[in-house]
CSV table of C-alpha atoms in Angstrom, one decimal:
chain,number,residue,atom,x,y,z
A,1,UNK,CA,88.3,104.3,63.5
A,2,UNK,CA,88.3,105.0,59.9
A,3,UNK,CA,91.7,105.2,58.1
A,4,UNK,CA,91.4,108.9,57.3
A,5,UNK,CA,90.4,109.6,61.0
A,6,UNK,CA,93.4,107.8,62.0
A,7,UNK,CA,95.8,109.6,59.8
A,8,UNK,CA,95.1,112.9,61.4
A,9,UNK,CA,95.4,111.0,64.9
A,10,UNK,CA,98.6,110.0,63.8
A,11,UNK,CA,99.8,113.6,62.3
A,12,UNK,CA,98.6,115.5,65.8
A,13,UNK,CA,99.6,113.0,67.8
A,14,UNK,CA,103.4,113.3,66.0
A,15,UNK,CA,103.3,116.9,66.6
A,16,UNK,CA,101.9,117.0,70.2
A,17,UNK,CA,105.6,114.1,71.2
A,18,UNK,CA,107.2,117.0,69.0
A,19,UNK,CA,106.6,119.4,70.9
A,20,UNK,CA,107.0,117.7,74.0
A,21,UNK,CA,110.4,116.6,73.0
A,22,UNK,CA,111.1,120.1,72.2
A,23,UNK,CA,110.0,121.1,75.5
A,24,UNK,CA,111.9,118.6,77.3
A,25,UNK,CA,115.5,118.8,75.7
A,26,UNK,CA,117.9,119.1,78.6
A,27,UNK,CA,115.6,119.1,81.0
A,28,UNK,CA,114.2,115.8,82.8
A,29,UNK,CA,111.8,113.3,81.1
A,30,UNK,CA,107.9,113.6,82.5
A,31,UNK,CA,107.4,110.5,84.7
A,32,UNK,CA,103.7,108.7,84.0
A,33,UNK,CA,103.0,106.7,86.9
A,34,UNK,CA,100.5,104.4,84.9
A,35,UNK,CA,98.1,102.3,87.3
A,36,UNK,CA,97.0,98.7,85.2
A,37,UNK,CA,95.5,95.5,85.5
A,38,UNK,CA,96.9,92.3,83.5
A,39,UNK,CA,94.6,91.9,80.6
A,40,UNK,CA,94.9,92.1,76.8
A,41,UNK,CA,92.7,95.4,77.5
A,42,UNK,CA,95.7,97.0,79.0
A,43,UNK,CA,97.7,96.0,76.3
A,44,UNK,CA,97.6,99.7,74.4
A,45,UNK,CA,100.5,100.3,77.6
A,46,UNK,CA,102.9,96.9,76.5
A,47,UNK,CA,102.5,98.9,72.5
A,48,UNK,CA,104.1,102.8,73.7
A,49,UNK,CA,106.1,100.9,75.8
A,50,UNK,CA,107.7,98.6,73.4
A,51,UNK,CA,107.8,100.6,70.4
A,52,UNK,CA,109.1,103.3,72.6
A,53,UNK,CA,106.4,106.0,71.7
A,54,UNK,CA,106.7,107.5,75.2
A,55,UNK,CA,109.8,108.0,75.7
A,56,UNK,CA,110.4,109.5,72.4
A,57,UNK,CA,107.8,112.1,73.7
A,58,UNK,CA,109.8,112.8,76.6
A,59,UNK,CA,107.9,110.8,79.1
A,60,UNK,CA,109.2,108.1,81.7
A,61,UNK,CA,106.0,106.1,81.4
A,62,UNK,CA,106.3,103.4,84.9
A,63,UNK,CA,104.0,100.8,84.7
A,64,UNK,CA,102.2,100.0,88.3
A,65,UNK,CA,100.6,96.7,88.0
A,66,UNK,CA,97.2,95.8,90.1
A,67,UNK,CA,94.9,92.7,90.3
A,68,UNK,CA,91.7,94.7,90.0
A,69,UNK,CA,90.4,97.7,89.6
A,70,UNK,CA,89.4,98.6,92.7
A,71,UNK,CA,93.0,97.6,94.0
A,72,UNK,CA,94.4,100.7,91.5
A,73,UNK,CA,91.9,103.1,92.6
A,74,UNK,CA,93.1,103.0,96.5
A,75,UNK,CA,96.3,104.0,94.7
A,76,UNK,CA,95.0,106.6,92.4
A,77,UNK,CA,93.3,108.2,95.3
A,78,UNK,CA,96.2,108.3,97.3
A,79,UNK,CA,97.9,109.8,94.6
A,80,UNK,CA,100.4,107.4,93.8
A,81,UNK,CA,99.9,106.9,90.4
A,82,UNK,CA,99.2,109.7,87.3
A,83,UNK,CA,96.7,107.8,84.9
A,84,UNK,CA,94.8,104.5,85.1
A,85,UNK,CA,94.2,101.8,82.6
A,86,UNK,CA,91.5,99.4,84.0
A,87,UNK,CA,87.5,99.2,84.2
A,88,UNK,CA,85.7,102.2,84.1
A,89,UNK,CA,82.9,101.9,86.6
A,90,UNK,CA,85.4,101.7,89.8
A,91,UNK,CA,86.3,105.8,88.8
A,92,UNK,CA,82.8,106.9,89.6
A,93,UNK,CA,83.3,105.5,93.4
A,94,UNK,CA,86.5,107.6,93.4
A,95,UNK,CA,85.2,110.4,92.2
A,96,UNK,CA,82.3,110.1,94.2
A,97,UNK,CA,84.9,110.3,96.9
A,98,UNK,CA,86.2,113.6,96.1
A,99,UNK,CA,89.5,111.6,93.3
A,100,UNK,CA,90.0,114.6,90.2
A,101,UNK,CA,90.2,112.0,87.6
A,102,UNK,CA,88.5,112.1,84.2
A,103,UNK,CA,88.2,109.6,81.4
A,104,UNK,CA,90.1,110.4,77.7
A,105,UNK,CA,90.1,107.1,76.3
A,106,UNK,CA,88.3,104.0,75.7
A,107,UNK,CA,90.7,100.8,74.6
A,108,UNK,CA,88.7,97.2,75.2
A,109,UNK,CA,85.2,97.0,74.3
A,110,UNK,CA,83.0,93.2,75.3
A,111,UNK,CA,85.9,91.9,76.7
A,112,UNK,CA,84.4,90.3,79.5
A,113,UNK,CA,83.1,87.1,79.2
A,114,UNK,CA,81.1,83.9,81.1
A,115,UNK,CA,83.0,80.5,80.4
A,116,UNK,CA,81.5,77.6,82.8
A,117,UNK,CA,82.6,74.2,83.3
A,118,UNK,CA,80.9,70.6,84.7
A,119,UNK,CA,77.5,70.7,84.8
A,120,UNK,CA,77.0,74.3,84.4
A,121,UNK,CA,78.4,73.2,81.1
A,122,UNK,CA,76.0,70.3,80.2
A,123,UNK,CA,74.8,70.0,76.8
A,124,UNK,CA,76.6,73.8,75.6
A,125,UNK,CA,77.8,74.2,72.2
A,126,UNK,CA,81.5,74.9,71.8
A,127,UNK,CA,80.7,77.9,70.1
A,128,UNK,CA,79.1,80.5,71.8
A,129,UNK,CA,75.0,80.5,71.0
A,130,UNK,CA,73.7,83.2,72.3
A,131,UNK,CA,71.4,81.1,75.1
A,132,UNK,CA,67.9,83.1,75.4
A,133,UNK,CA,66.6,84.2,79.3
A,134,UNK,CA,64.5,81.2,79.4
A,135,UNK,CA,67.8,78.9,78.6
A,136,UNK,CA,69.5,80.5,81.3
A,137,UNK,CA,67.4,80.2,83.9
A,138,UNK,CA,66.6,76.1,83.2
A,139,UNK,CA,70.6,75.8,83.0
A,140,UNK,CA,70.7,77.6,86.7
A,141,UNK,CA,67.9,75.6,87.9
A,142,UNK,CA,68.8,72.6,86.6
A,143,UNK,CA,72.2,72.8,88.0
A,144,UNK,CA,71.0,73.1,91.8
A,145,UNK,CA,68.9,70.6,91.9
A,146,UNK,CA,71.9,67.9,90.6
A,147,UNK,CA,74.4,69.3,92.3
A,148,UNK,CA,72.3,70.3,95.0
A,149,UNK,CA,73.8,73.5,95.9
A,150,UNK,CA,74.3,77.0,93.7
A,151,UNK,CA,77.0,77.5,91.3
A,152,UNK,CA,79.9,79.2,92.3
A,153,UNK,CA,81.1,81.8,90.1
A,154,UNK,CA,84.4,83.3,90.3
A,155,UNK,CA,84.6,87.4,89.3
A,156,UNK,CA,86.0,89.8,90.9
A,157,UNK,CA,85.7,92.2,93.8
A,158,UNK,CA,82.4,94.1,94.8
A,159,UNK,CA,82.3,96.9,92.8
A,160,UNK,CA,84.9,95.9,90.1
A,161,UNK,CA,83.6,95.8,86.4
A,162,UNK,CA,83.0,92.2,86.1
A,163,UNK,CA,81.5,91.5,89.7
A,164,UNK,CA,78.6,94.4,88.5
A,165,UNK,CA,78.3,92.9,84.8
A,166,UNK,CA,77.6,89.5,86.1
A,167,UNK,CA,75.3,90.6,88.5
A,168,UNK,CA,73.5,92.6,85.6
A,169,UNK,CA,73.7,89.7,83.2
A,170,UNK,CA,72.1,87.6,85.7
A,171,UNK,CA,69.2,90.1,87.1
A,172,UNK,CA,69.1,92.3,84.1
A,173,UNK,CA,69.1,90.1,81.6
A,174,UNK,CA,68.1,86.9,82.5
A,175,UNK,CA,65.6,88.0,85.0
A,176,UNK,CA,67.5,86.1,88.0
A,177,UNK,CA,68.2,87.2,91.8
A,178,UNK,CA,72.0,86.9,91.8
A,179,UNK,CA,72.1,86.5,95.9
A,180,UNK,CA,69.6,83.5,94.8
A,181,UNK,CA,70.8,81.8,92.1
A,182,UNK,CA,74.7,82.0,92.0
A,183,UNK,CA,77.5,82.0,95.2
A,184,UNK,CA,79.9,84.8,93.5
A,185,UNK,CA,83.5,85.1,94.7
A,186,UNK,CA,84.7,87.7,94.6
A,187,UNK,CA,89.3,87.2,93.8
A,188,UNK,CA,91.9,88.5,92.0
A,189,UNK,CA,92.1,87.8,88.1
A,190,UNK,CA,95.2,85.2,87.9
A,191,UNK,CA,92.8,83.6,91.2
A,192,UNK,CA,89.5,83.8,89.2
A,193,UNK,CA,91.5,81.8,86.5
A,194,UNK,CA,93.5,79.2,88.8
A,195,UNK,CA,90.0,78.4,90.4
A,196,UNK,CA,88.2,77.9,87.4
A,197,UNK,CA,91.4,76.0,86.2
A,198,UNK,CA,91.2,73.7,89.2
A,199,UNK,CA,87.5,72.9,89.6
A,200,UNK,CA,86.8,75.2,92.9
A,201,UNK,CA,84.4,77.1,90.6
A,202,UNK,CA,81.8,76.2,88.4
A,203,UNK,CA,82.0,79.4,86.4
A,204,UNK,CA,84.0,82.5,85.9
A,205,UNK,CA,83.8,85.9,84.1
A,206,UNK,CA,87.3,86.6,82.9
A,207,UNK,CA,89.1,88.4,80.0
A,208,UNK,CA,91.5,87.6,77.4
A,209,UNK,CA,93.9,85.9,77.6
A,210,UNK,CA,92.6,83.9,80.2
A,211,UNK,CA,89.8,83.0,78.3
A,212,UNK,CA,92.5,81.4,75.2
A,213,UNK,CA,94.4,79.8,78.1
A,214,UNK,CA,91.6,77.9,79.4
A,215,UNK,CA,90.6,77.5,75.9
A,216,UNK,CA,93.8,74.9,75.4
A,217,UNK,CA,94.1,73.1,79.1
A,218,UNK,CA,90.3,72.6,79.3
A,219,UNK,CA,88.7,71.7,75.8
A,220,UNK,CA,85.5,70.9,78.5
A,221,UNK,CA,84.8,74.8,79.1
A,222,UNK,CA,82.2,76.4,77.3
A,223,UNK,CA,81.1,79.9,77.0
A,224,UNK,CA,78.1,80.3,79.1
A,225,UNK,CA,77.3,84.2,77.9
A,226,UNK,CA,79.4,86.3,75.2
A,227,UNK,CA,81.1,89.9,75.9
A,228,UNK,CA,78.0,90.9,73.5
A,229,UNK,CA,75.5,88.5,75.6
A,230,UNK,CA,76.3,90.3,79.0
A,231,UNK,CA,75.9,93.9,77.3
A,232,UNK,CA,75.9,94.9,73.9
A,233,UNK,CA,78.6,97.8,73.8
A,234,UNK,CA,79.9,96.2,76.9
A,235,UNK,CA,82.6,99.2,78.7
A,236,UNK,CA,85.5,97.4,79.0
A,237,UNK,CA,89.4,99.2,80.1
A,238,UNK,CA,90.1,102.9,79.6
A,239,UNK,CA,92.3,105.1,79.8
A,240,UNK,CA,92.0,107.8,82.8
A,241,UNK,CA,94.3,110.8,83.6
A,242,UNK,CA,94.4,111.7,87.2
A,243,UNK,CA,94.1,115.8,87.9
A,244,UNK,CA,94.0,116.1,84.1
A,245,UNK,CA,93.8,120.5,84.1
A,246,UNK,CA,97.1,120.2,86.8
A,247,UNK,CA,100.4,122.2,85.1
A,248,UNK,CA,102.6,119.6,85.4
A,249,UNK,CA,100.1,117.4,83.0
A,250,UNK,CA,100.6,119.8,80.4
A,251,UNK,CA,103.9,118.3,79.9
A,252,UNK,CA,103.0,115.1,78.3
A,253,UNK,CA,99.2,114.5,78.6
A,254,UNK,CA,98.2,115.3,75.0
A,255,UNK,CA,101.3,113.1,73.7
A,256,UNK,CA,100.2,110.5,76.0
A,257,UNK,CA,97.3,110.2,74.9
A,258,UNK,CA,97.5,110.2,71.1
A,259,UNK,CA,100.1,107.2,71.6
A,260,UNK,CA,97.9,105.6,73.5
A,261,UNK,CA,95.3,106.0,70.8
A,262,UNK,CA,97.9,105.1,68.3
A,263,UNK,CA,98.7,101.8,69.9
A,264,UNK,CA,94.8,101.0,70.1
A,265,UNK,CA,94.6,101.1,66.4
A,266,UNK,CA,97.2,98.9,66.0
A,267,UNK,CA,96.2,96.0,68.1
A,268,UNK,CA,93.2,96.7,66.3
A,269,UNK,CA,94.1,96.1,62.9
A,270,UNK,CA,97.5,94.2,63.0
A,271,UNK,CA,97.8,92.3,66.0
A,272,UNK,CA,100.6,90.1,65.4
A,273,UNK,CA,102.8,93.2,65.2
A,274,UNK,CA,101.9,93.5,69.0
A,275,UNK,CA,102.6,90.1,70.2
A,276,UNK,CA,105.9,90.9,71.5
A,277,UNK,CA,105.2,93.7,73.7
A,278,UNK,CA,101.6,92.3,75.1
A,279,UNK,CA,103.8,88.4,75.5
A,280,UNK,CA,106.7,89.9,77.2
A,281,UNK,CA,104.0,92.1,79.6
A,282,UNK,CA,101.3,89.4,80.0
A,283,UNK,CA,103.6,86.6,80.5
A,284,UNK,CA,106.8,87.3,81.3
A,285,UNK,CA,107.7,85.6,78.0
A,286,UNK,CA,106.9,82.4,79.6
A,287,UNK,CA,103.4,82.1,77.5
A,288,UNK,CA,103.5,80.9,73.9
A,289,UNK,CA,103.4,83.4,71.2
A,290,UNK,CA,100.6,81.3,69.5
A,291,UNK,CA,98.5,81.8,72.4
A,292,UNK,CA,99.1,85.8,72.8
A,293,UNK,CA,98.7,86.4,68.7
A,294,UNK,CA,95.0,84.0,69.0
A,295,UNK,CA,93.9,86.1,72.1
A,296,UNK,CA,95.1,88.9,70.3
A,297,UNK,CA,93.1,88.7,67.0
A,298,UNK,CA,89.8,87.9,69.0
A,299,UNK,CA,89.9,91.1,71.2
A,300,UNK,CA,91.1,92.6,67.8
A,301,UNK,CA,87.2,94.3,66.8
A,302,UNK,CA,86.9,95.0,70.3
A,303,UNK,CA,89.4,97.9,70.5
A,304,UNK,CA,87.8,101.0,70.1
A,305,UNK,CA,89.3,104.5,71.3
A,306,UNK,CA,86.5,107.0,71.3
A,307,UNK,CA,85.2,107.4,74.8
A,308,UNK,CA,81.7,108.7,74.1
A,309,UNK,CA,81.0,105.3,72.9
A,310,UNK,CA,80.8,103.7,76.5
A,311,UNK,CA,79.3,106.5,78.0
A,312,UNK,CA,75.6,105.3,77.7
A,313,UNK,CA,76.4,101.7,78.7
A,314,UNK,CA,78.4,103.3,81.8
A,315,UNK,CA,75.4,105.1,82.9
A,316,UNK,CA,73.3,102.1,82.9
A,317,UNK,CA,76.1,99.9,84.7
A,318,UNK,CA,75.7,102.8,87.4
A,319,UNK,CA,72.2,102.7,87.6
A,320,UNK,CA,72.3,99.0,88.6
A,321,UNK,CA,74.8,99.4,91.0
A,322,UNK,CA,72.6,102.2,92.9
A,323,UNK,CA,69.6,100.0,92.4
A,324,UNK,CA,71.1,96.9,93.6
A,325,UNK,CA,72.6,99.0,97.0
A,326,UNK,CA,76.6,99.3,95.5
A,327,UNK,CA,76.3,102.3,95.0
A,328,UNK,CA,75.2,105.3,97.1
A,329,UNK,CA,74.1,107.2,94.6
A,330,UNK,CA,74.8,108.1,91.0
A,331,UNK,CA,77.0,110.1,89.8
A,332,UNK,CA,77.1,112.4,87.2
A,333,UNK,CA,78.5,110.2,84.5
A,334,UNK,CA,79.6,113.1,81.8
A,335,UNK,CA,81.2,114.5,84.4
A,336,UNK,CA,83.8,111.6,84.4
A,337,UNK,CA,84.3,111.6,81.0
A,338,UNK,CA,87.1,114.2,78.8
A,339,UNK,CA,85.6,113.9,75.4
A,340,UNK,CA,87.3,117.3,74.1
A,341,UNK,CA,91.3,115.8,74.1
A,342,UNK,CA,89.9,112.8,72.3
A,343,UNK,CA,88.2,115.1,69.7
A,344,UNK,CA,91.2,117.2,69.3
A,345,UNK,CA,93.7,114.6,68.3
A,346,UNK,CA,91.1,112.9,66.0
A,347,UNK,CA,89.5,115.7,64.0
């Protein structure tokens, strides 16, 4: 986002708190029950909360913390939460099952990544190459006849954002049968990390800051595929706003929204002003503040709050989950998307 562009973001997103302020006076603060998943991509969240942007627009913003997203979509269709920050792909399966819920935001871009460890690691670079189809399948094929099984790879669960982008950087990509090739577990994110941590898994797809953690205990890993190798423009968390057009979301969703797309800009262009907020939420405090500023200022080009930039890499996401049977069918992918309150606040 472009400073000027971000200056009127700022300016309407002052006046849209104003005015919900002014609305709110005596009267009760709007509650935001906010449905996440622990990941530097939800990190926009740990900003309004710690610099106190929502509740100086009036709004009681409750932070409901899941382990993936399909875990906070059970909860978003049974309406016990208001607004979702997660990956994007498990809000077509709601809305494919009947869930009003429609995207306003992006916030994490490439985020996901492929780290591998042991043999799967072999002969890898420590930085990140960029290893060609060809490369990728020797390094598969070479790994099962040593080890004399298939890697197992830790993601996610079926129908989560990095169980489908592994699948698609393996079959799309790399021209490999995933069923063939890989065993993929699917677990929770801190599990996917403990596992990789402890050796049960050969491989992992996980997000900052796991990937800086692992970085430090195990100088070993190495980065079998890049957020940019899996999918250029990869669609990483967004922000979603359940039953946007309902009158209570009047209230507080156009000031929610241009803090959230405040916050965004920061982490993206001075993260070390968000370490607090993003340490305290991450890690209870407990990790070190070097490790939350590095994970920080490597996700830092990745923010990027326009939402019609994902929508083409969405669409293709969903075509490979109706061609590889996880989806029923597609669905219309515009359809989830909000693009007007995004383009409101930032012309």
């Amino acid at each position: 986002m472009t400073g000027s562009v971000f200056g009127r973001v700022i300016r309407r997103g002052l006046y849209a708190m104003t005015a919900v302020i002014g609305l709110c006076g005596s009267v009760q603060a709007a509650t935001v029950r906010v449905g996440y998943i622990p990941v530097i991509g939800s990190a926009p969240l740990f900003v309004m909360q710690g610099k106190n942007w929502a509740r100086d627009a009036g709004i009681d913003m409750q932070l409901v913390r899941f382990q993936s997203g399909p875990q906070a979509i059970q909860a978003l269709v049974s309406g016990k939460i208001d607004a979702y920050v997660a990956g994007v792909l498990p809000l077509l399966q709601a809305r494919a099952h009947g869930a009003d819920v429609k995207v306003v935001a992006s916030a994490a871009t490439e985020e996901l990544e492929i780290v591998s460890r042991g043999a799967l690691a072999d002969g890898l670079p420590e930085q990140p190459a960029g290893l060609g189809a060809d490369e990728v399948r020797q390094r598969f094929a070479d790994f099962a006849t040593k080890a004399g099984h298939r890697p197992k790879i830790a993601a996610q669960p079926l129908g989560s954002v990095p169980d489908t982008l592994l699948r698609y950087w393996l079959k799309v990509r790399n021209g490999l049968d995933p069923a063939q090739v890989a065993d993929i577990v699917g677990i929770d994110i801190d599990a996917a990390q403990q596992a990789f941590l402890a050796g049960a898994v050969d491989g992992a797809i996980l997000r900052e800051p796991a990937l800086t953690i692992i970085r430090h205990r195990m100088p070993g890993m190495r980065v079998l595929a890049s957020g940019h190798d899996l999918m250029p423009g990869q669609p990483g968390s967004v922000l979603a706003i359940v039953n946007e057009d309902a009158p209570d979301r009047a209230a507080w969703k156009n000031a929610f929204l241009a803090g959230f797309v405040k916050a965004t800009h920061l982490l993206a262009t001075d993260p070390e002003q968000a370490e607090p907020y993003v340490q305290q939420a991450l890690g209870g405090g407990m990790l070190p503040r070097d490790i939350i500023i590095e994970a920080l200022k490597v996700s830092a080009h990745d923010y990027v709050s326009d939402p019609a930039s994902i929508m083409d890499a969405v669409s293709k996401l969903q075509d490979f989950e109706v061609q590889s049977g996880l989806l029923r069918k597609a669905e219309p992918v515009a359809a989830l998307f909000d693009l007007e309150s995004y383009r409101q606040i930032a012309q």
